[in-house]
XYZ file of C-alpha atoms in Angstrom:
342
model
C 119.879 105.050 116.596
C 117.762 105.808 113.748
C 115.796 109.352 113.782
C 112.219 109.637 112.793
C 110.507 112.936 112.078
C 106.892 112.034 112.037
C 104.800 114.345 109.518
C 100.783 114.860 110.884
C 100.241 114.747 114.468
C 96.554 113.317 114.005
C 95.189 110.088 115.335
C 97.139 107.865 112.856
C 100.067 109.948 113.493
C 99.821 109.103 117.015
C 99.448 105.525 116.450
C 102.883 105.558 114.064
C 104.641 108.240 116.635
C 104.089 105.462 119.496
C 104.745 102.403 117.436
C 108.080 103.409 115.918
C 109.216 104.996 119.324
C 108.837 101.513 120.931
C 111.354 99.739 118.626
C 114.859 98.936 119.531
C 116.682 101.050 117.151
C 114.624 104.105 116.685
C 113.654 107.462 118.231
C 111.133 109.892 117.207
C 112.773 113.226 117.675
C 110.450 115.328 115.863
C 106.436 116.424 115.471
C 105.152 118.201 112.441
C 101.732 119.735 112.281
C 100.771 122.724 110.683
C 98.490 123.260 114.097
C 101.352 123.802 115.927
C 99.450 122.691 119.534
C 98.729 119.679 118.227
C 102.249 118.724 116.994
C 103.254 119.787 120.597
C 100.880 117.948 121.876
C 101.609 114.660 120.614
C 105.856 115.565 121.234
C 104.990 115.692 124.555
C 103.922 112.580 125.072
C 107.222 111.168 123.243
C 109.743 113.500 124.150
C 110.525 114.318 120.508
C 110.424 118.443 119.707
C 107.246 119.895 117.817
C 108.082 121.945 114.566
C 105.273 123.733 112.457
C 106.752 122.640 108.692
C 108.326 119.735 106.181
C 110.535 122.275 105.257
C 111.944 122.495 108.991
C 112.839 118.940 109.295
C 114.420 118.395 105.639
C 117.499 120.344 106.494
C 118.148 118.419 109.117
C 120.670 116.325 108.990
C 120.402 114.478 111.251
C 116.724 113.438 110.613
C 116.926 110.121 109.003
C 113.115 108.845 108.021
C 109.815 110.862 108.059
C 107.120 109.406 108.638
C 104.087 110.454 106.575
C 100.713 110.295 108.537
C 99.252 113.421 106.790
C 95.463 113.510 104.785
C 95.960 111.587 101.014
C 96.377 114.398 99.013
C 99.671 115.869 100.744
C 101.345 112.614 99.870
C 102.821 113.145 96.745
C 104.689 116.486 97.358
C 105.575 115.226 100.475
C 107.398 111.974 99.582
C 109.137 113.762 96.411
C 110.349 116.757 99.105
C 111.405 113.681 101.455
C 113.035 112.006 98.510
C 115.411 114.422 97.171
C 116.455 115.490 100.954
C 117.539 112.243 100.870
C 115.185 111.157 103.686
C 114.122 107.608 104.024
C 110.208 107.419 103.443
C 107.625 105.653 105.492
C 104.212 106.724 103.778
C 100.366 105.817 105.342
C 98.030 104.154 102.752
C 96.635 104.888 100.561
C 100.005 105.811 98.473
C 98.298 108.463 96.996
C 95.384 109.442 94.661
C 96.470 108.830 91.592
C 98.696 106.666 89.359
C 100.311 109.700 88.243
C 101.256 110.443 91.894
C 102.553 107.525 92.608
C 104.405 106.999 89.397
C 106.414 110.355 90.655
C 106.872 109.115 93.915
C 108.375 106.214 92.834
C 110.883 108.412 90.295
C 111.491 110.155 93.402
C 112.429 107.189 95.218
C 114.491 105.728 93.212
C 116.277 109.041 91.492
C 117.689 110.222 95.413
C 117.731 106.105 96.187
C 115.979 106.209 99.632
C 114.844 103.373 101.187
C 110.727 103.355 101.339
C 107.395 101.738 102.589
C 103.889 102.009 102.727
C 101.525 101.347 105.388
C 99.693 99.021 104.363
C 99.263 97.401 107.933
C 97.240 94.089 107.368
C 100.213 92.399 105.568
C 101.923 92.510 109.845
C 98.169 92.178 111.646
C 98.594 88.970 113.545
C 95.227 87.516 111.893
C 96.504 87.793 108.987
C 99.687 86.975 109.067
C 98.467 83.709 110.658
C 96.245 82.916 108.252
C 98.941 83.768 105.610
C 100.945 81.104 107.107
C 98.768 78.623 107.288
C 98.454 78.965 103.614
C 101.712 78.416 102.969
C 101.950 75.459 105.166
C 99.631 73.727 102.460
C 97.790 71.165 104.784
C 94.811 73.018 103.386
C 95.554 72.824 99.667
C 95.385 75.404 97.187
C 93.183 78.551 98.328
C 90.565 79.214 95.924
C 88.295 82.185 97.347
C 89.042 84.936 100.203
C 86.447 86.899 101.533
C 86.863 89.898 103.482
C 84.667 92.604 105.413
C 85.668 96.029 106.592
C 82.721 98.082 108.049
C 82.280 100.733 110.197
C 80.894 104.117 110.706
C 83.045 107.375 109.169
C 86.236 108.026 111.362
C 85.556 111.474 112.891
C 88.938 112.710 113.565
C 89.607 113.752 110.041
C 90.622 117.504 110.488
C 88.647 119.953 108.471
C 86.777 116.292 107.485
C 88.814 115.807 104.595
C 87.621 112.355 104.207
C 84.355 113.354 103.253
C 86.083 114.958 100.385
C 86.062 112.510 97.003
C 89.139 114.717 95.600
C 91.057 114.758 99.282
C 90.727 111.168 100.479
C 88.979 109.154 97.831
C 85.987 107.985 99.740
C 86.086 104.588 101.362
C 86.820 102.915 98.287
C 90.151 104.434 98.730
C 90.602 104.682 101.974
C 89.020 101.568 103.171
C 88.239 98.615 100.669
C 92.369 99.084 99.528
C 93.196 97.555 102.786
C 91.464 94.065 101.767
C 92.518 94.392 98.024
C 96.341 94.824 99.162
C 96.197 92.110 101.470
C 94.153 90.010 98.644
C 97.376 90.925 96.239
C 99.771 89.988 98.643
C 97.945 86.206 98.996
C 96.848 85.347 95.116
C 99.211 87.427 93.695
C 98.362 90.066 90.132
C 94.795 90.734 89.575
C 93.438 90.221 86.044
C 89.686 92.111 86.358
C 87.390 93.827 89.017
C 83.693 93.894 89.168
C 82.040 96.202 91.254
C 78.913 97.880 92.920
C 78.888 100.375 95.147
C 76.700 103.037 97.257
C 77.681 106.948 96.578
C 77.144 109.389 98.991
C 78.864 113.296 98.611
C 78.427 113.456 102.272
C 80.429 110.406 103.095
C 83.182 111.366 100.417
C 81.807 109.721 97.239
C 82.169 106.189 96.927
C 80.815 105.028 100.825
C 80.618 101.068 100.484
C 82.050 99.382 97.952
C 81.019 95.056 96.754
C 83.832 94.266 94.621
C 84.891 90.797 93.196
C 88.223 90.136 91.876
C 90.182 88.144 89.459
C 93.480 86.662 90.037
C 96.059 85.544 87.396
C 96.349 82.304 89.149
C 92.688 81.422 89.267
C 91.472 82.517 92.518
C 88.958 85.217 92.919
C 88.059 87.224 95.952
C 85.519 89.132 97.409
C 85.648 92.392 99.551
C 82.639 94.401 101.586
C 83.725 97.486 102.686
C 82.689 100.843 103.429
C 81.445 103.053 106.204
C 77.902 103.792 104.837
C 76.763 101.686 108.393
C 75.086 103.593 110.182
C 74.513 104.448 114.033
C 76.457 102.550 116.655
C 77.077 99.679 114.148
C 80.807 97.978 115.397
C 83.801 98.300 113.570
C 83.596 94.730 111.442
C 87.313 93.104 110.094
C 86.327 89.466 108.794
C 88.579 87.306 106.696
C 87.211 83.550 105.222
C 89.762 81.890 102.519
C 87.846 78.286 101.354
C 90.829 76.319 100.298
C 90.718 72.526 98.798
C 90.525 71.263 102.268
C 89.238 73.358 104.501
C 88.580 76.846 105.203
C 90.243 79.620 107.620
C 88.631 82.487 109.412
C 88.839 85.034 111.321
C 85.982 87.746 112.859
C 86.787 90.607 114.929
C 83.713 93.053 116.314
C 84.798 96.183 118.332
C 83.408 99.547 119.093
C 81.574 101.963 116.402
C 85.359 103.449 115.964
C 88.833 102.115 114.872
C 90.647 104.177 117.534
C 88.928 101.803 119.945
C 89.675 98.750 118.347
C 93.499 99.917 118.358
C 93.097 100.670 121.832
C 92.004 97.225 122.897
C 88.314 97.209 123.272
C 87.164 94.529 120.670
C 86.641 91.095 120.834
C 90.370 88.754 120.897
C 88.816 86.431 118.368
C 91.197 83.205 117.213
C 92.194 82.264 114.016
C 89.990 79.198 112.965
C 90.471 76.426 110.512
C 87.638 74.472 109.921
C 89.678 71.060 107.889
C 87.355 68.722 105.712
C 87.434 65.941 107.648
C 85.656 67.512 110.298
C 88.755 68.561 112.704
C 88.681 71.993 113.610
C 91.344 74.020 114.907
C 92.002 77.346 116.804
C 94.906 79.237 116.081
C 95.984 81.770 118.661
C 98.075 84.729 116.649
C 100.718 86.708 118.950
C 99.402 89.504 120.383
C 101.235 92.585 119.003
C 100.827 95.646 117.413
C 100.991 95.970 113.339
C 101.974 99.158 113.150
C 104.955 98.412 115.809
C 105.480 95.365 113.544
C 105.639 97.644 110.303
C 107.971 100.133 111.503
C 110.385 97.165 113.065
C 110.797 95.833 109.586
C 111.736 98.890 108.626
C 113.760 100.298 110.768
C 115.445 97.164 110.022
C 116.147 97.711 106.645
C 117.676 100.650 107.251
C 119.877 99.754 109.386
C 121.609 96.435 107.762
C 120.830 98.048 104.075
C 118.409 95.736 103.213
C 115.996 95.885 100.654
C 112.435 96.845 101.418
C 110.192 93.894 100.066
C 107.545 94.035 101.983
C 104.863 96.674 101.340
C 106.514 98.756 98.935
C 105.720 101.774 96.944
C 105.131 99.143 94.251
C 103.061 97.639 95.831
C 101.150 100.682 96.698
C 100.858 101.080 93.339
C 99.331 97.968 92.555
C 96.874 98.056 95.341
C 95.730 102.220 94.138
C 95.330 100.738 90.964
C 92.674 97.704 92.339
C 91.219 100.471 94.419
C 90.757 102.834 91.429
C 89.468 100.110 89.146
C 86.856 98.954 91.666
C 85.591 102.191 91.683
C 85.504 102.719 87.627
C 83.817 99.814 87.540
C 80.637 100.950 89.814
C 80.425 103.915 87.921
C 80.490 102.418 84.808
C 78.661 99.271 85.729
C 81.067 97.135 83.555
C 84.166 94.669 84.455
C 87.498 96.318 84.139
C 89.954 94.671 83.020
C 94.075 95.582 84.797
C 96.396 96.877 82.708
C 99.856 94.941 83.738
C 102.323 97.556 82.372
């Protein structure tokens, strides 16, 4: 039985606590919070014991992944602590904050020779992964454009609202759009340029809602709207279009003004559709099952037959921090970018 220490007892620490502890081959034995009711809190509800520090879990040996569901700009430290404890690393998205970061990480990684993952969660959403497949199955052709939409208001459970710091959570460029522009990279492949235009707002964390079109190396190009500049009771928006040579797929879901509620059920159990060019058009019914559960199952998996993590990587954090970070110098600068590929 694998053990999972799971760093940040916060909502999304909550969500990973109770997805990891419902797969096969893995416990979550430990909390960490610096609020020290809250980590109890949350081990409560999982039987696992509540600690106060990092430091307290990495000399335990018997700890074998941690789980890193604390704000951004703790990542970094974090993973390279994790790292050379020789801990296996699960890390939430966005990687980090920086290239530099994550270029350190990465040493880290691969220096102490951990296995590790990112959260990226829309490469195991059921939508998605459906519509992946149905890609690959090539009845529709080549895909040419993908379109996606992420909108909702500000999450509010942000302690100390550290996301509506630019230098502690990026803004929604960083923290939202990236989830489109990783799954985008994980369908067409390298990007070759971004164009973007955005909305700033200091109070919303700098960059609030981001329009940004991207370049592929193969020839496709793709479109993102995200951003939680909506205002009011506006509901939490996912949408995903891909026009392919013969026909297109998509997918809509509407839920409440907040994420937590989506996760929790209350949004609308929309199907997968495939509108084909001669007219036919077809619903696709995904398996109903939670990402994040999905996530850690594929890891936990690879740690326990020594497999290879291939799937959401810290590479291909990287890669999607780098999108993210060149979206955003483009809206300030008001000028393609062009992506560097070394």
């Amino acid at each position: 039985m694998i053990k999972v220490a799971i760093i940040g007892a916060g909502y999304i620490g909550g969500v990973n606590a109770n997805a990891c502890d419902k797969t096969e081959d893995a416990k979550v034995v430990a909390v960490v919070d610096k609020d020290f009711q809250k980590a109890k809190l949350l081990a409560q509800k999982i039987n696992a014991e509540p600690y106060n520090s990092l430091e307290e879990i990495l000399i335990k040996k018997e700890i074998d992944v941690v789980g890193i569901c604390t704000p951004t700009f703790l990542h970094a430290d974090m993973v390279e602590k994790c790292a050379k404890a020789s801990k296996h690393i699960f890390c939430e998205k966005p990687v980090a904050l920086s290239i530099e970061e994550v270029n350190r990480m990465i040493q880290a990684i691969k220096k102490y020779k951990v296995k590790s993952m990112v959260g990226h969660v829309l490469r195991f959403w059921p939508e998605y992964e459906t519509a992946k497949r149905i890609i690959k199955d090539n009845f529709l052709g080549c895909p040419k454009n993908m379109y996606c939409e992420r909108l909702g208001v500000i999450p509010e459970w942000a302690e100390g609202e550290w996301n509506k710091d630019k230098n502690l959570g990026g803004g929604a460029a960083l923290d939202l759009q990236i989830h489109d522009l990783d799954y985008m990279i994980s369908v067409f492949g390298d990007p070759l340029s971004v164009a973007s235009q955005g909305i700033y707002d200091e109070n919303l964390g700098g960059w609030a809602h981001m329009s940004t079109i991207v370049k592929f190396a193969g020839g496709q190009y793709g479109c993102v709207n995200a951003g939680w500049a909506v205002k009011g009771k506006f509901p939490f928006t996912m949408l995903l279009r891909i026009i392919c040579e013969k026909g297109t797929i998509e997918w809509v879901s509407r839920a409440s003004a907040n994420i937590s509620e989506t996760l929790d059920g209350k949004v609308q159990k929309n199907e997968v559709i495939v509108y084909k060019d001669n007219g036919e058009i077809i619903k696709e019914t995904s398996e109903e099952i939670d990402p994040f559960f999905s996530q850690w199952k594929y890891f936990i998996h690879c740690i326990n037959n020594d497999k290879e993590v291939e799937n959401s990587t810290f590479e291909d954090g990287k890669r999607s921090l780098e999108l993210a970070l060149a979206s955003m110098d483009s809206s300030e600068q008001n000028k393609i970018v062009y992506i560097n590929k070394n």
